[in-house]
Tab-separated table of N, CA, C and O in Angstrom:
chain	number	residue	atom	x	y	z
A	147	UNK	N	45.893	22.690	1.187
A	147	UNK	CA	44.576	22.950	1.736
A	147	UNK	C	44.740	23.927	2.884
A	147	UNK	O	45.618	23.770	3.725
A	148	UNK	N	43.880	24.925	2.921
A	148	UNK	CA	43.926	25.909	4.004
A	148	UNK	C	43.582	25.232	5.321
A	148	UNK	O	42.767	24.303	5.358
A	149	UNK	N	44.129	25.714	6.427
A	149	UNK	CA	43.867	25.093	7.728
A	149	UNK	C	42.376	25.048	8.067
A	149	UNK	O	41.881	24.052	8.567
A	150	UNK	N	41.627	26.091	7.801
A	150	UNK	CA	40.193	26.116	8.108
A	150	UNK	C	39.394	25.190	7.212
A	150	UNK	O	38.395	24.606	7.615
A	151	UNK	N	39.849	25.029	5.973
A	151	UNK	CA	39.146	24.175	5.015
A	151	UNK	C	39.193	22.715	5.460
A	151	UNK	O	38.226	21.972	5.302
A	152	UNK	N	40.321	22.295	6.027
A	152	UNK	CA	40.449	20.907	6.492
A	152	UNK	C	39.426	20.617	7.593
A	152	UNK	O	38.808	19.557	7.624
A	153	UNK	N	39.206	21.549	8.501
A	153	UNK	CA	38.229	21.370	9.578
A	153	UNK	C	36.821	21.246	9.017
A	153	UNK	O	36.018	20.439	9.489
A	154	UNK	N	36.513	22.019	8.002
A	154	UNK	CA	35.186	21.967	7.383
A	154	UNK	C	34.976	20.616	6.705
A	154	UNK	O	33.923	19.987	6.833
A	155	UNK	N	35.993	20.118	6.009
A	155	UNK	CA	35.890	18.833	5.332
A	155	UNK	C	35.702	17.719	6.359
A	155	UNK	O	34.857	16.840	6.198
A	156	UNK	N	36.469	17.741	7.438
A	156	UNK	CA	36.329	16.723	8.484
A	156	UNK	C	34.940	16.762	9.119
A	156	UNK	O	34.348	15.730	9.397
A	157	UNK	N	34.424	17.957	9.353
A	157	UNK	CA	33.077	18.088	9.924
A	157	UNK	C	32.029	17.527	8.965
A	157	UNK	O	31.097	16.837	9.378
A	158	UNK	N	32.188	17.806	7.688
A	158	UNK	CA	31.246	17.301	6.687
A	158	UNK	C	31.278	15.776	6.628
A	158	UNK	O	30.242	15.113	6.534
A	159	UNK	N	32.467	15.194	6.704
A	159	UNK	CA	32.601	13.738	6.689
A	159	UNK	C	31.941	13.141	7.932
A	159	UNK	O	31.234	12.131	7.859
A	160	UNK	N	32.132	13.761	9.076
A	160	UNK	CA	31.525	13.266	10.316
A	160	UNK	C	30.005	13.328	10.236
A	160	UNK	O	29.307	12.391	10.646
A	161	UNK	N	29.454	14.392	9.695
A	161	UNK	CA	28.002	14.530	9.562
A	161	UNK	C	27.464	13.473	8.604
A	161	UNK	O	26.456	12.821	8.879
A	162	UNK	N	28.154	13.273	7.480
A	162	UNK	CA	27.712	12.271	6.506
A	162	UNK	C	27.750	10.873	7.111
A	162	UNK	O	26.836	10.070	6.910
A	163	UNK	N	28.784	10.560	7.872
A	163	UNK	CA	28.887	9.240	8.504
A	163	UNK	C	27.762	9.035	9.509
A	163	UNK	O	27.172	7.962	9.585
A	164	UNK	N	27.438	10.065	10.271
A	164	UNK	CA	26.341	9.979	11.230
A	164	UNK	C	25.023	9.738	10.506
A	164	UNK	O	24.208	8.923	10.923
A	165	UNK	N	24.813	10.419	9.388
A	165	UNK	CA	23.578	10.248	8.618
A	165	UNK	C	23.462	8.826	8.088
A	165	UNK	O	22.387	8.241	8.099
A	166	UNK	N	24.570	8.251	7.637
A	166	UNK	CA	24.526	6.880	7.127
A	166	UNK	C	24.194	5.882	8.222
A	166	UNK	O	23.504	4.897	7.992
A	167	UNK	N	24.683	6.134	9.414
A	167	UNK	CA	24.428	5.222	10.519
A	167	UNK	C	22.994	5.336	11.010
A	167	UNK	O	22.344	4.356	11.311
A	168	UNK	N	22.440	6.552	11.070
A	168	UNK	CA	21.106	6.747	11.627
A	168	UNK	C	19.990	6.642	10.590
A	168	UNK	O	18.859	6.422	10.957
A	169	UNK	N	20.285	6.771	9.318
A	169	UNK	CA	19.243	6.763	8.297
A	169	UNK	C	18.420	5.479	8.288
A	169	UNK	O	17.201	5.545	8.248
A	170	UNK	N	19.030	4.276	8.354
A	170	UNK	CA	18.199	3.075	8.346
A	170	UNK	C	17.238	3.009	9.526
A	170	UNK	O	16.103	2.608	9.379
A	171	UNK	N	17.659	3.420	10.685
A	171	UNK	CA	16.776	3.408	11.850
A	171	UNK	C	15.629	4.386	11.645
A	171	UNK	O	14.485	4.078	11.932
A	172	UNK	N	15.940	5.578	11.129
A	172	UNK	CA	14.887	6.564	10.885
A	172	UNK	C	13.890	6.030	9.869
A	172	UNK	O	12.690	6.186	10.020
A	173	UNK	N	14.383	5.362	8.837
A	173	UNK	CA	13.485	4.809	7.826
A	173	UNK	C	12.595	3.731	8.439
A	173	UNK	O	11.421	3.639	8.133
A	174	UNK	N	13.155	2.913	9.301
A	174	UNK	CA	12.358	1.863	9.933
A	174	UNK	C	11.283	2.455	10.833
A	174	UNK	O	10.184	1.936	10.921
A	175	UNK	N	11.593	3.548	11.506
A	175	UNK	CA	10.634	4.167	12.404
A	175	UNK	C	9.459	4.786	11.662
A	175	UNK	O	8.381	4.928	12.215
A	176	UNK	N	9.660	5.190	10.418
A	176	UNK	CA	8.610	5.874	9.674
A	176	UNK	C	8.027	5.001	8.574
A	176	UNK	O	7.390	5.499	7.671
A	177	UNK	N	8.245	3.695	8.622
A	177	UNK	CA	7.745	2.792	7.589
A	177	UNK	C	6.230	2.909	7.482
A	177	UNK	O	5.523	2.857	8.471
A	178	UNK	N	5.778	3.078	6.263
A	178	UNK	CA	4.341	3.162	6.014
A	178	UNK	C	3.705	1.786	6.177
A	178	UNK	O	4.252	0.785	5.730
A	179	UNK	N	2.592	1.735	6.847
A	179	UNK	CA	1.863	0.487	7.022
A	179	UNK	C	0.419	0.722	6.615
A	179	UNK	O	-0.278	1.500	7.240
A	180	UNK	N	-0.003	0.078	5.554
A	180	UNK	CA	-1.354	0.260	5.062
A	180	UNK	C	-1.628	-0.682	3.912
A	180	UNK	O	-1.165	-1.816	3.894
A	181	UNK	N	-2.356	-0.198	2.926
A	181	UNK	CA	-2.754	-0.992	1.769
A	181	UNK	C	-2.067	-0.451	0.529
A	181	UNK	O	-2.088	0.759	0.276
A	182	UNK	N	-1.454	-1.343	-0.230
A	182	UNK	CA	-0.807	-0.975	-1.484
A	182	UNK	C	-1.582	-1.589	-2.640
A	182	UNK	O	-1.913	-2.776	-2.612
A	183	UNK	N	-1.830	-0.805	-3.670
A	183	UNK	CA	-2.382	-1.294	-4.929
A	183	UNK	C	-1.284	-1.194	-5.970
A	183	UNK	O	-0.574	-0.183	-6.025
A	184	UNK	N	-1.136	-2.229	-6.778
A	184	UNK	CA	-0.132	-2.224	-7.835
A	184	UNK	C	-0.786	-2.220	-9.200
A	184	UNK	O	-1.767	-2.929	-9.434
A	185	UNK	N	-0.237	-1.424	-10.089
A	185	UNK	CA	-0.789	-1.307	-11.438
A	185	UNK	C	-0.739	-2.638	-12.197
A	185	UNK	O	-1.643	-2.958	-12.960
A	186	UNK	N	0.324	-3.396	-11.980
A	186	UNK	CA	0.497	-4.678	-12.658
A	186	UNK	C	0.578	-5.804	-11.626
A	186	UNK	O	0.606	-5.561	-10.422
A	187	UNK	N	0.647	-7.035	-12.095
A	187	UNK	CA	0.786	-8.170	-11.207
A	187	UNK	C	2.048	-8.008	-10.358
A	187	UNK	O	3.000	-7.340	-10.767
A	188	UNK	N	2.030	-8.608	-9.177
A	188	UNK	CA	3.167	-8.590	-8.250
A	188	UNK	C	3.606	-7.175	-7.874
A	188	UNK	O	4.784	-6.913	-7.696
A	189	UNK	N	2.667	-6.270	-7.770
A	189	UNK	CA	2.909	-4.863	-7.414
A	189	UNK	C	3.859	-4.167	-8.376
A	189	UNK	O	4.580	-3.252	-7.998
A	190	UNK	N	3.846	-4.606	-9.617
A	190	UNK	CA	4.675	-3.960	-10.632
A	190	UNK	C	4.033	-2.667	-11.129
A	190	UNK	O	2.857	-2.413	-10.897
A	191	UNK	N	4.816	-1.862	-11.814
A	191	UNK	CA	4.325	-0.599	-12.360
A	191	UNK	C	4.058	0.413	-11.260
A	191	UNK	O	4.701	0.400	-10.213
A	192	UNK	N	3.111	1.273	-11.485
A	192	UNK	CA	2.756	2.299	-10.498
A	192	UNK	C	2.203	1.637	-9.243
A	192	UNK	O	1.581	0.577	-9.313
A	193	UNK	N	2.467	2.260	-8.102
A	193	UNK	CA	1.941	1.772	-6.826
A	193	UNK	C	1.198	2.906	-6.142
A	193	UNK	O	1.619	4.052	-6.200
A	194	UNK	N	0.102	2.560	-5.503
A	194	UNK	CA	-0.680	3.541	-4.750
A	194	UNK	C	-0.808	3.044	-3.323
A	194	UNK	O	-1.075	1.868	-3.090
A	195	UNK	N	-0.634	3.939	-2.373
A	195	UNK	CA	-0.640	3.588	-0.952
A	195	UNK	C	-1.811	4.270	-0.247
A	195	UNK	O	-2.094	5.447	-0.482
A	196	UNK	N	-2.478	3.526	0.639
A	196	UNK	CA	-3.593	4.068	1.419
A	196	UNK	C	-3.385	3.706	2.883
A	196	UNK	O	-3.087	2.561	3.202
A	197	UNK	N	-3.553	4.690	3.755
A	197	UNK	CA	-3.412	4.431	5.191
A	197	UNK	C	-4.719	4.652	5.937
A	197	UNK	O	-4.770	4.525	7.144
A	198	UNK	N	-5.779	4.967	5.183
A	198	UNK	CA	-7.096	5.161	5.800
A	198	UNK	C	-8.173	4.840	4.773
A	198	UNK	O	-7.902	4.730	3.576
A	199	UNK	N	-9.388	4.724	5.247
A	199	UNK	CA	-10.536	4.465	4.381
A	199	UNK	C	-10.672	5.582	3.349
A	199	UNK	O	-10.515	6.755	3.670
A	200	UNK	N	-10.952	5.195	2.116
A	200	UNK	CA	-11.142	6.163	1.032
A	200	UNK	C	-12.396	5.778	0.232
A	200	UNK	O	-12.525	4.630	-0.192
A	201	UNK	N	-13.290	6.735	0.010
A	201	UNK	CA	-14.485	6.479	-0.796
A	201	UNK	C	-14.161	6.464	-2.286
A	201	UNK	O	-14.967	6.016	-3.097
A	202	UNK	N	-12.984	6.957	-2.642
A	202	UNK	CA	-12.494	6.905	-4.017
A	202	UNK	C	-10.975	6.764	-3.972
A	202	UNK	O	-10.322	7.474	-3.205
A	203	UNK	N	-10.433	5.867	-4.783
A	203	UNK	CA	-8.982	5.689	-4.799
A	203	UNK	C	-8.296	6.621	-5.787
A	203	UNK	O	-7.106	6.500	-6.050
A	204	UNK	N	-9.039	7.574	-6.330
A	204	UNK	CA	-8.451	8.603	-7.189
A	204	UNK	C	-7.841	8.032	-8.454
A	204	UNK	O	-8.479	7.272	-9.181
A	205	UNK	N	-6.583	8.386	-8.705
A	205	UNK	CA	-5.900	7.970	-9.941
A	205	UNK	C	-5.751	6.458	-10.079
A	205	UNK	O	-5.521	5.957	-11.164
A	206	UNK	N	-5.857	5.745	-8.984
A	206	UNK	CA	-5.732	4.277	-9.031
A	206	UNK	C	-7.023	3.598	-9.469
A	206	UNK	O	-7.041	2.386	-9.702
A	207	UNK	N	-8.093	4.363	-9.607
A	207	UNK	CA	-9.398	3.766	-9.903
A	207	UNK	C	-9.357	2.892	-11.152
A	207	UNK	O	-8.916	3.319	-12.222
A	208	UNK	N	-9.813	1.662	-10.984
A	208	UNK	CA	-9.904	0.682	-12.067
A	208	UNK	C	-8.564	0.421	-12.759
A	208	UNK	O	-8.522	0.128	-13.947
A	209	UNK	N	-7.458	0.521	-12.009
A	209	UNK	CA	-6.140	0.288	-12.588
A	209	UNK	C	-5.325	-0.777	-11.865
A	209	UNK	O	-4.287	-1.189	-12.351
A	210	UNK	N	-5.748	-1.228	-10.696
A	210	UNK	CA	-4.932	-2.139	-9.895
A	210	UNK	C	-5.070	-3.591	-10.346
A	210	UNK	O	-6.174	-4.098	-10.544
A	211	UNK	N	-3.919	-4.245	-10.479
A	211	UNK	CA	-3.881	-5.666	-10.828
A	211	UNK	C	-3.336	-6.526	-9.695
A	211	UNK	O	-3.319	-7.748	-9.799
A	212	UNK	N	-2.867	-5.886	-8.616
A	212	UNK	CA	-2.370	-6.615	-7.448
A	212	UNK	C	-2.581	-5.747	-6.212
A	212	UNK	O	-2.779	-4.528	-6.315
A	213	UNK	N	-2.539	-6.403	-5.042
A	213	UNK	CA	-2.802	-5.684	-3.797
A	213	UNK	C	-2.018	-6.337	-2.664
A	213	UNK	O	-1.792	-7.550	-2.676
A	214	UNK	N	-1.609	-5.513	-1.699
A	214	UNK	CA	-0.885	-6.015	-0.519
A	214	UNK	C	-1.363	-5.254	0.700
A	214	UNK	O	-1.294	-4.028	0.756
A	215	UNK	N	-1.859	-5.985	1.684
A	215	UNK	CA	-2.245	-5.401	2.962
A	215	UNK	C	-1.042	-5.511	3.894
A	215	UNK	O	-0.781	-6.565	4.466
A	216	UNK	N	-0.320	-4.412	4.048
A	216	UNK	CA	0.881	-4.369	4.890
A	216	UNK	C	0.543	-3.717	6.227
A	216	UNK	O	1.166	-2.743	6.628
A	217	UNK	N	-0.487	-4.229	6.881
A	217	UNK	CA	-0.905	-3.625	8.145
A	217	UNK	C	-1.422	-4.701	9.090
A	217	UNK	O	-1.577	-5.848	8.707
A	218	UNK	N	-1.747	-4.294	10.287
A	218	UNK	CA	-2.331	-5.190	11.270
A	218	UNK	C	-3.845	-5.189	11.249
A	218	UNK	O	-4.484	-5.829	12.088
A	219	UNK	N	-4.431	-4.470	10.313
A	219	UNK	CA	-5.889	-4.370	10.177
A	219	UNK	C	-6.339	-5.092	8.910
A	219	UNK	O	-5.589	-5.190	7.950
A	220	UNK	N	-7.574	-5.555	8.898
A	220	UNK	CA	-8.167	-6.067	7.667
A	220	UNK	C	-8.582	-4.879	6.803
A	220	UNK	O	-8.961	-3.823	7.324
A	221	UNK	N	-8.483	-5.040	5.491
A	221	UNK	CA	-8.901	-4.015	4.525
A	221	UNK	C	-9.913	-4.642	3.585
A	221	UNK	O	-9.819	-5.821	3.249
A	222	UNK	N	-10.852	-3.820	3.110
A	222	UNK	CA	-11.832	-4.272	2.125
A	222	UNK	C	-11.632	-3.446	0.861
A	222	UNK	O	-11.523	-2.211	0.921
A	223	UNK	N	-11.569	-4.135	-0.281
A	223	UNK	CA	-11.486	-3.461	-1.577
A	223	UNK	C	-12.864	-3.552	-2.233
A	223	UNK	O	-13.517	-4.589	-2.175
A	224	UNK	N	-13.305	-2.446	-2.821
A	224	UNK	CA	-14.651	-2.375	-3.406
A	224	UNK	C	-14.577	-2.102	-4.897
A	224	UNK	O	-13.715	-1.358	-5.374
A	225	UNK	N	-15.556	-2.634	-5.591
A	225	UNK	CA	-15.656	-2.481	-7.043
A	225	UNK	C	-16.011	-1.049	-7.456
A	225	UNK	O	-15.566	-0.584	-8.500
A	226	UNK	N	-16.807	-0.360	-6.660
A	226	UNK	CA	-17.257	0.986	-7.023
A	226	UNK	C	-16.893	2.002	-5.944
A	226	UNK	O	-16.555	1.639	-4.817
A	227	UNK	N	-17.010	3.259	-6.280
A	227	UNK	CA	-16.794	4.339	-5.318
A	227	UNK	C	-17.816	4.235	-4.184
A	227	UNK	O	-18.855	3.600	-4.333
A	228	UNK	N	-17.512	4.896	-3.085
A	228	UNK	CA	-18.401	4.955	-1.921
A	228	UNK	C	-18.712	3.584	-1.337
A	228	UNK	O	-19.808	3.350	-0.829
A	229	UNK	N	-17.758	2.667	-1.459
A	229	UNK	CA	-17.862	1.332	-0.846
A	229	UNK	C	-19.085	0.557	-1.330
A	229	UNK	O	-19.827	-0.012	-0.547
A	230	UNK	N	-19.282	0.554	-2.625
A	230	UNK	CA	-20.414	-0.144	-3.229
A	230	UNK	C	-19.915	-1.231	-4.182
A	230	UNK	O	-18.773	-1.250	-4.587
A	231	UNK	N	-20.819	-2.098	-4.556
A	231	UNK	CA	-20.502	-3.173	-5.495
A	231	UNK	C	-19.830	-4.348	-4.809
A	231	UNK	O	-19.857	-4.479	-3.583
A	232	UNK	N	-19.245	-5.217	-5.622
A	232	UNK	CA	-18.555	-6.381	-5.061
A	232	UNK	C	-17.447	-5.930	-4.125
A	232	UNK	O	-16.828	-4.887	-4.339
A	233	UNK	N	-17.203	-6.730	-3.108
A	233	UNK	CA	-16.180	-6.388	-2.125
A	233	UNK	C	-15.466	-7.653	-1.669
A	233	UNK	O	-16.071	-8.718	-1.581
A	234	UNK	N	-14.167	-7.499	-1.392
A	234	UNK	CA	-13.366	-8.589	-0.850
A	234	UNK	C	-12.505	-8.053	0.272
A	234	UNK	O	-12.007	-6.924	0.213
A	235	UNK	N	-12.309	-8.899	1.272
A	235	UNK	CA	-11.517	-8.533	2.439
A	235	UNK	C	-10.116	-9.140	2.338
A	235	UNK	O	-9.965	-10.280	1.891
A	236	UNK	N	-9.132	-8.378	2.769
A	236	UNK	CA	-7.760	-8.869	2.867
A	236	UNK	C	-7.343	-8.858	4.329
A	236	UNK	O	-7.350	-7.799	4.971
A	237	UNK	N	-6.994	-10.027	4.832
A	237	UNK	CA	-6.482	-10.115	6.196
A	237	UNK	C	-5.124	-9.413	6.283
A	237	UNK	O	-4.476	-9.180	5.255
A	238	UNK	N	-4.671	-9.101	7.493
A	238	UNK	CA	-3.342	-8.482	7.642
A	238	UNK	C	-2.254	-9.303	6.942
A	238	UNK	O	-2.268	-10.538	6.965
A	239	UNK	N	-1.352	-8.581	6.304
A	239	UNK	CA	-0.194	-9.149	5.590
A	239	UNK	C	-0.554	-10.024	4.399
A	239	UNK	O	0.276	-10.769	3.897
A	240	UNK	N	-1.772	-9.933	3.924
A	240	UNK	CA	-2.209	-10.713	2.763
A	240	UNK	C	-1.780	-10.010	1.475
A	240	UNK	O	-1.906	-8.792	1.346
A	241	UNK	N	-1.264	-10.792	0.541
A	241	UNK	CA	-0.906	-10.298	-0.798
A	241	UNK	C	-1.709	-11.064	-1.832
A	241	UNK	O	-1.858	-12.281	-1.729
A	242	UNK	N	-2.192	-10.354	-2.817
A	242	UNK	CA	-2.803	-10.993	-3.975
A	242	UNK	C	-1.976	-10.535	-5.163
A	242	UNK	O	-1.982	-9.354	-5.529
A	243	UNK	N	-1.232	-11.467	-5.736
A	243	UNK	CA	-0.293	-11.136	-6.803
A	243	UNK	C	-0.966	-10.857	-8.140
A	243	UNK	O	-0.402	-10.162	-8.978
A	244	UNK	N	-2.171	-11.392	-8.323
A	244	UNK	CA	-2.868	-11.199	-9.601
A	244	UNK	C	-4.380	-11.175	-9.368
A	244	UNK	O	-4.998	-12.215	-9.158
A	245	UNK	N	-4.953	-9.984	-9.423
A	245	UNK	CA	-6.401	-9.826	-9.226
A	245	UNK	C	-7.201	-10.259	-10.454
A	245	UNK	O	-8.424	-10.314	-10.407
A	246	UNK	N	-6.514	-10.575	-11.555
A	246	UNK	CA	-7.190	-10.975	-12.789
A	246	UNK	C	-7.506	-12.467	-12.847
A	246	UNK	O	-8.160	-12.901	-13.792
A	247	UNK	N	-7.065	-13.249	-11.868
A	247	UNK	CA	-7.312	-14.691	-11.930
A	247	UNK	C	-8.801	-14.945	-12.110
A	247	UNK	O	-9.645	-14.204	-11.607
A	248	UNK	N	-9.119	-16.009	-12.821
A	248	UNK	CA	-10.497	-16.251	-13.245
A	248	UNK	C	-11.477	-16.329	-12.076
A	248	UNK	O	-12.562	-15.762	-12.143
A	249	UNK	N	-11.131	-17.022	-11.018
A	249	UNK	CA	-12.075	-17.182	-9.910
A	249	UNK	C	-12.367	-15.870	-9.199
A	249	UNK	O	-13.421	-15.695	-8.625
A	250	UNK	N	-11.443	-14.914	-9.284
A	250	UNK	CA	-11.607	-13.634	-8.607
A	250	UNK	C	-12.110	-12.554	-9.563
A	250	UNK	O	-13.037	-11.817	-9.251
A	251	UNK	N	-11.491	-12.449	-10.707
A	251	UNK	CA	-11.859	-11.475	-11.740
A	251	UNK	C	-12.099	-10.076	-11.160
A	251	UNK	O	-13.146	-9.466	-11.366
A	252	UNK	N	-11.089	-9.572	-10.434
A	252	UNK	CA	-11.216	-8.264	-9.792
A	252	UNK	C	-10.123	-7.300	-10.247
A	252	UNK	O	-9.950	-6.223	-9.695
A	253	UNK	N	-9.364	-7.691	-11.271
A	253	UNK	CA	-8.314	-6.827	-11.794
A	253	UNK	C	-8.903	-5.607	-12.476
A	253	UNK	O	-9.915	-5.680	-13.165
A	254	UNK	N	-8.270	-4.467	-12.268
A	254	UNK	CA	-8.693	-3.189	-12.856
A	254	UNK	C	-10.123	-2.817	-12.467
A	254	UNK	O	-10.863	-2.221	-13.250
A	255	UNK	N	-10.525	-3.168	-11.233
A	255	UNK	CA	-11.899	-2.894	-10.807
A	255	UNK	C	-12.007	-2.232	-9.442
A	255	UNK	O	-13.111	-1.982	-8.984
A	256	UNK	N	-10.914	-1.947	-8.759
A	256	UNK	CA	-10.990	-1.362	-7.419
A	256	UNK	C	-11.222	0.144	-7.525
A	256	UNK	O	-10.491	0.850	-8.214
A	257	UNK	N	-12.274	0.622	-6.843
A	257	UNK	CA	-12.599	2.052	-6.875
A	257	UNK	C	-12.642	2.695	-5.492
A	257	UNK	O	-12.628	3.914	-5.380
A	258	UNK	N	-12.739	1.897	-4.419
A	258	UNK	CA	-12.712	2.444	-3.059
A	258	UNK	C	-12.180	1.377	-2.110
A	258	UNK	O	-12.189	0.188	-2.440
A	259	UNK	N	-11.688	1.821	-0.958
A	259	UNK	CA	-11.108	0.905	0.032
A	259	UNK	C	-11.565	1.303	1.432
A	259	UNK	O	-11.846	2.476	1.699
A	260	UNK	N	-11.635	0.304	2.305
A	260	UNK	CA	-12.033	0.574	3.697
A	260	UNK	C	-11.113	-0.194	4.642
A	260	UNK	O	-10.946	-1.402	4.505
A	261	UNK	N	-10.529	0.533	5.595
A	261	UNK	CA	-9.757	-0.125	6.651
A	261	UNK	C	-10.722	-0.479	7.770
A	261	UNK	O	-11.453	0.380	8.269
A	262	UNK	N	-10.715	-1.746	8.158
A	262	UNK	CA	-11.604	-2.184	9.228
A	262	UNK	C	-10.967	-1.931	10.593
A	262	UNK	O	-9.784	-1.615	10.701
A	263	UNK	N	-11.760	-2.086	11.641
A	263	UNK	CA	-11.329	-1.721	12.993
A	263	UNK	C	-10.326	-2.695	13.595
A	263	UNK	O	-9.621	-2.349	14.542
A	264	UNK	N	-10.264	-3.920	13.067
A	264	UNK	CA	-9.340	-4.899	13.623
A	264	UNK	C	-8.903	-5.860	12.510
A	264	UNK	O	-9.094	-5.570	11.333
A	265	UNK	N	-8.361	-6.995	12.880
A	265	UNK	CA	-7.826	-7.939	11.902
A	265	UNK	C	-8.888	-8.844	11.279
A	265	UNK	O	-8.601	-9.570	10.335
A	266	UNK	N	-10.126	-8.798	11.775
A	266	UNK	CA	-11.199	-9.636	11.246
A	266	UNK	C	-11.901	-9.008	10.059
A	266	UNK	O	-11.899	-7.797	9.900
A	267	UNK	N	-12.527	-9.835	9.237
A	267	UNK	CA	-13.176	-9.345	8.019
A	267	UNK	C	-14.613	-8.874	8.190
A	267	UNK	O	-15.231	-8.424	7.226
A	268	UNK	N	-15.169	-8.954	9.378
A	268	UNK	CA	-16.489	-8.379	9.696
A	268	UNK	C	-17.579	-8.750	8.697
A	268	UNK	O	-18.412	-7.939	8.325
A	269	UNK	N	-17.573	-10.011	8.245
A	269	UNK	CA	-18.631	-10.473	7.347
A	269	UNK	C	-18.319	-10.306	5.868
A	269	UNK	O	-19.042	-10.847	5.026
A	270	UNK	N	-17.277	-9.566	5.501
A	270	UNK	CA	-16.886	-9.443	4.089
A	270	UNK	C	-16.187	-10.723	3.665
A	270	UNK	O	-15.441	-11.311	4.449
A	271	UNK	N	-16.387	-11.160	2.422
A	271	UNK	CA	-15.726	-12.394	1.981
A	271	UNK	C	-14.211	-12.173	1.853
A	271	UNK	O	-13.762	-11.226	1.195
A	272	UNK	N	-13.426	-13.041	2.480
A	272	UNK	CA	-11.973	-12.889	2.386
A	272	UNK	C	-11.435	-13.428	1.067
A	272	UNK	O	-12.030	-14.320	0.475
A	273	UNK	N	-10.335	-12.856	0.647
A	273	UNK	CA	-9.644	-13.378	-0.539
A	273	UNK	C	-8.695	-14.458	-0.049
A	273	UNK	O	-7.960	-14.269	0.871
């Protein structure tokens, strides 16, 4: 190995080691906190993430079978676009593994979402 090549390899190893040590901290600092919709039960299949109120959930419309509120705010899921139709509130850190359960019957029906100002449901029925 050429003398200069050894220095380059050592520098590359040092940079890679630094990245491995700092990467988990960087990931923790940038963790997304919001509302997740899952295509299938238990957040299986495709997942869609929202960090703000949306009048339309776009490609996720009428496709979600599970939901997780991974935030400190309450979220409301709506049956139709523009926050219309049936609505249910999810308290912070609430997960619903199956929106198709008979008493709820909300699977494949979410079309818009609203993040509320705090952890309370503001009159919306909680799940």
